CSV table of C-alpha atoms in Angstrom, one decimal:
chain,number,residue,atom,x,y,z
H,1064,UNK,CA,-11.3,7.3,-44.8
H,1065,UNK,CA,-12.4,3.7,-44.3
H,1066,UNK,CA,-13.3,4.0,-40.9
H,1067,UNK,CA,-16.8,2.6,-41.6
H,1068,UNK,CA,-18.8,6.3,-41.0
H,1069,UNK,CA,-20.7,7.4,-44.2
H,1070,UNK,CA,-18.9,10.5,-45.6
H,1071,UNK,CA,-22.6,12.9,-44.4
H,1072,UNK,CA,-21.9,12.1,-41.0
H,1073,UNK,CA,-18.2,12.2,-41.2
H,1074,UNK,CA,-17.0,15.1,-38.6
H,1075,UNK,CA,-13.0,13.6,-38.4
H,1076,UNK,CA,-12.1,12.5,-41.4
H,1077,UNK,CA,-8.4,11.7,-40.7
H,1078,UNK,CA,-9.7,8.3,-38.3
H,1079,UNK,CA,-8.0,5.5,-39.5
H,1080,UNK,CA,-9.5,2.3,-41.4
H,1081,UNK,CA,-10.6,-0.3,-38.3
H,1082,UNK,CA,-10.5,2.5,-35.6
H,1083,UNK,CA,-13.0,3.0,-32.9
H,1084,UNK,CA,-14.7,6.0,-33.7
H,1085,UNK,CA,-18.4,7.3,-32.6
H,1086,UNK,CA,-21.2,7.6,-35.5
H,1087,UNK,CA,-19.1,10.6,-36.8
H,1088,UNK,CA,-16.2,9.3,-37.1
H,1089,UNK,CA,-13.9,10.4,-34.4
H,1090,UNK,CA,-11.9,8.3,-31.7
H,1091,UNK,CA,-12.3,9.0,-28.0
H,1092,UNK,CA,-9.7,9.8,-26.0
H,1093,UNK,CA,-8.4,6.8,-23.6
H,1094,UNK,CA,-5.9,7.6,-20.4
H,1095,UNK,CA,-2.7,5.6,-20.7
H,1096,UNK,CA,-2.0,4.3,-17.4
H,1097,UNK,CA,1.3,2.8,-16.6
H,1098,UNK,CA,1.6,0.9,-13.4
H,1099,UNK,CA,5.3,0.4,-11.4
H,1100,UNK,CA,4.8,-2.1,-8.5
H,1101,UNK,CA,7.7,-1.6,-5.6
H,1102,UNK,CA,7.9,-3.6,-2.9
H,1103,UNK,CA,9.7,-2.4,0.3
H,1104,UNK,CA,9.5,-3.6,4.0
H,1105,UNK,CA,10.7,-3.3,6.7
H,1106,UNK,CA,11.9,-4.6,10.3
H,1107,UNK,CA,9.5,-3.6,13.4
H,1108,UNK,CA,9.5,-0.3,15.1
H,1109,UNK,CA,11.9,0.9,11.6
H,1110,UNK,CA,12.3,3.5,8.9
H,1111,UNK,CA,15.5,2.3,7.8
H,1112,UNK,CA,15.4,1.0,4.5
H,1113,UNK,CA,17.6,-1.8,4.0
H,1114,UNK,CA,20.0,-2.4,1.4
H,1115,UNK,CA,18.6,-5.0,-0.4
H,1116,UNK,CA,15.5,-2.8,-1.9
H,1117,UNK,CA,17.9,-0.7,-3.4
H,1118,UNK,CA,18.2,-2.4,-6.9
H,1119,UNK,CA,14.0,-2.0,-6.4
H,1120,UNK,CA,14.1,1.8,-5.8
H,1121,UNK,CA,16.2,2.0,-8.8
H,1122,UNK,CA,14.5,-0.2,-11.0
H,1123,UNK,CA,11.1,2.7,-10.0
H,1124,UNK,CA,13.5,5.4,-10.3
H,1125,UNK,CA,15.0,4.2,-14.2
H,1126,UNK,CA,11.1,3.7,-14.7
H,1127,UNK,CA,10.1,7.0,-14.0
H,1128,UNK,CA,13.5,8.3,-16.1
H,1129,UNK,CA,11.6,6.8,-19.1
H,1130,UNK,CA,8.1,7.9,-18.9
H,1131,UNK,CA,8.9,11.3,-17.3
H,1132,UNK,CA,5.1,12.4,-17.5
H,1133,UNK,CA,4.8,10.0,-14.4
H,1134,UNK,CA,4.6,11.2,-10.9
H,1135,UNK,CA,4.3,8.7,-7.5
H,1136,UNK,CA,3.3,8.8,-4.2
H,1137,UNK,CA,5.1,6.5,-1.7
H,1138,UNK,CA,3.0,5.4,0.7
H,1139,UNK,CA,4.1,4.0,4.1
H,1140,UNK,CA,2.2,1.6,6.1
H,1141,UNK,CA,2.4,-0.4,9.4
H,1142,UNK,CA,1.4,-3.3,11.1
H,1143,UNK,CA,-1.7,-2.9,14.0
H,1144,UNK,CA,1.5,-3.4,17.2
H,1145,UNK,CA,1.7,-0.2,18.9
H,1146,UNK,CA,-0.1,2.9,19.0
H,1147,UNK,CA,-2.2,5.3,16.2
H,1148,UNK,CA,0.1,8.2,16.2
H,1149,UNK,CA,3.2,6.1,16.5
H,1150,UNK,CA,2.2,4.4,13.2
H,1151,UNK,CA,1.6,7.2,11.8
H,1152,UNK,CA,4.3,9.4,11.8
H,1153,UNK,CA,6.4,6.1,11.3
H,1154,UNK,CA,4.6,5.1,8.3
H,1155,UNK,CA,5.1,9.1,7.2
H,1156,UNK,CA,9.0,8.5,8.0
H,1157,UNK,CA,9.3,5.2,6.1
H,1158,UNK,CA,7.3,7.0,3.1
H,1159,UNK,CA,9.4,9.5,3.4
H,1160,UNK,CA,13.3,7.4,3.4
H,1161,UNK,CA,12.0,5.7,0.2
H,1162,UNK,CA,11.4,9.7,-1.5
H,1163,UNK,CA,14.4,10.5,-0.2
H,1164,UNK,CA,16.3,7.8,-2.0
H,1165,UNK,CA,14.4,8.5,-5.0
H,1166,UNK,CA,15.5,11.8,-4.9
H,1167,UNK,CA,18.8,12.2,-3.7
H,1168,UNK,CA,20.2,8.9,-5.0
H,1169,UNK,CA,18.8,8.2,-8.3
H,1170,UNK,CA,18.1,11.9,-9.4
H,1171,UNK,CA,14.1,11.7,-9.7
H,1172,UNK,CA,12.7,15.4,-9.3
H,1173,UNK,CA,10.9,16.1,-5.7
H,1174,UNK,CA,8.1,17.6,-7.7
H,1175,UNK,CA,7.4,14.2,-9.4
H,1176,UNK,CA,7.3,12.4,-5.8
H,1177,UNK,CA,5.5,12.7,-2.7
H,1178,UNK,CA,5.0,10.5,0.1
H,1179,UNK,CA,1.9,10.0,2.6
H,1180,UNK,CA,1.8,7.9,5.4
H,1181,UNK,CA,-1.2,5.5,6.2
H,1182,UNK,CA,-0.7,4.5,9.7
H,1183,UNK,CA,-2.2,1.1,9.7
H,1184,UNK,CA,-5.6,2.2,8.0
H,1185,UNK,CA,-4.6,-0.1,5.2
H,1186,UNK,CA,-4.2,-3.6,6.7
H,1187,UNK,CA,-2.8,-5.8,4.0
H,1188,UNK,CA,-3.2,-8.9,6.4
H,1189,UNK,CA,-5.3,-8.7,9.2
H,1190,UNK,CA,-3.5,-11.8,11.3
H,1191,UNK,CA,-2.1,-11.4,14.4
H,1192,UNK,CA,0.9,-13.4,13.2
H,1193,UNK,CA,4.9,-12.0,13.1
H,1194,UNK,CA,4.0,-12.8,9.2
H,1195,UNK,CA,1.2,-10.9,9.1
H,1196,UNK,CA,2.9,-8.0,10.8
H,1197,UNK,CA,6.1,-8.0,8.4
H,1198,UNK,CA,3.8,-8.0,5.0
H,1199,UNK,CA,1.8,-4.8,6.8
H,1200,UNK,CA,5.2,-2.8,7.5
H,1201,UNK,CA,5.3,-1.9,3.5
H,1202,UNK,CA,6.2,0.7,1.1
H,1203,UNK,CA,3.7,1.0,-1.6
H,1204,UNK,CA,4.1,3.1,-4.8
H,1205,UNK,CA,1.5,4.3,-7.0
H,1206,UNK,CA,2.2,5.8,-10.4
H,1207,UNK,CA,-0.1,8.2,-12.4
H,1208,UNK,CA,0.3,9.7,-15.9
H,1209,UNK,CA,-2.0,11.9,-17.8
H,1210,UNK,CA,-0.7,10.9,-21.7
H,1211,UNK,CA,-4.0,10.5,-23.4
H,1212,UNK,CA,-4.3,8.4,-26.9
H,1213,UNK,CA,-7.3,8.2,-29.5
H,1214,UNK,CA,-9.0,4.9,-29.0
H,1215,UNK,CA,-7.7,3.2,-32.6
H,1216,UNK,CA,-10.5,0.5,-32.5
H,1217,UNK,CA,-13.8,0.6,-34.4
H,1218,UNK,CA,-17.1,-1.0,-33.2
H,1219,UNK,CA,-20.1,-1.3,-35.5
H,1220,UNK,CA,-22.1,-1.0,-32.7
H,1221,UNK,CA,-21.3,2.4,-31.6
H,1222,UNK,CA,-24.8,4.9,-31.4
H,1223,UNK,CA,-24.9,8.3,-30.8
H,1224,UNK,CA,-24.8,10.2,-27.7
């Protein structure tokens, strides 16, 4: 099949010529990972989330409409002002208005979203500025899919396991 194994050692003979296959001729599998970055803040002591990240929420939501094998979690975080359990649960409730939108605006199934809130566990800036503080009260969203491919590239240097 051209894929550079010698036809004794051949245990996948449908590879294709200049794929990456093992010493018997078969591809591994490789985890295709697609990545959606949104980008959501908001105003001190808030959960409200403000018009202007709508077009945002919609461009994650149209994303997730395309590759439906894709699930997210919204993750709410804070800046250091005010107490532990205040940021928490307010982290939790901004995770939470960003799902909500996702859900109830743009039609995304609640079994393909969740949302967790981080407090401020996750400092993105560590200042003790009002900038620092505004980049720290953030949504972020992280996307997973399990679509697997065969690796379709070949390398003469491959041994066996």
């Amino acid at each position: 099949d051209n894929d550079g194994v010698i036809t004794s050692r051949e245990k996948c003979p449908a590879s294709f010529a200049g794929s990456k296959v093992d010493n018997y001729g078969c591809g591994a599998d490789i985890i295709n990972k697609v990545r959606q970055e949104l980008k959501v803040n908001f105003a001190s002591n808030s959960a409200v989330v403000s018009k202007r990240y709508f077009g945002d929420i919609e461009a994650l939501a149209n994303f997730m409409k395309k590759h439906l094998d894709t699930e997210v979690v919204i993750e709410g975080h804070t800046s250091k002002l005010g107490s532990k359990s205040l940021n928490m649960r307010l982290s939790q409730e901004r995770a939470q208005a960003v799902m909500n939108i996702l859900v109830n605006n743009f039609g995304i199934a609640t079994s393909r979203v969740s949302a967790v809130g981080y407090g401020f566990e996750r400092i993105l800036d560590d200042g003790n500025t009002k900038s620092a503080h505004a980049k720290n009260r953030r949504i972020v969203a992280e996307l997973t899919s399990e679509s697997t491919t065969k690796d379709m590239k070949w390398n003469i240097y491959s041994v066996d396991k």
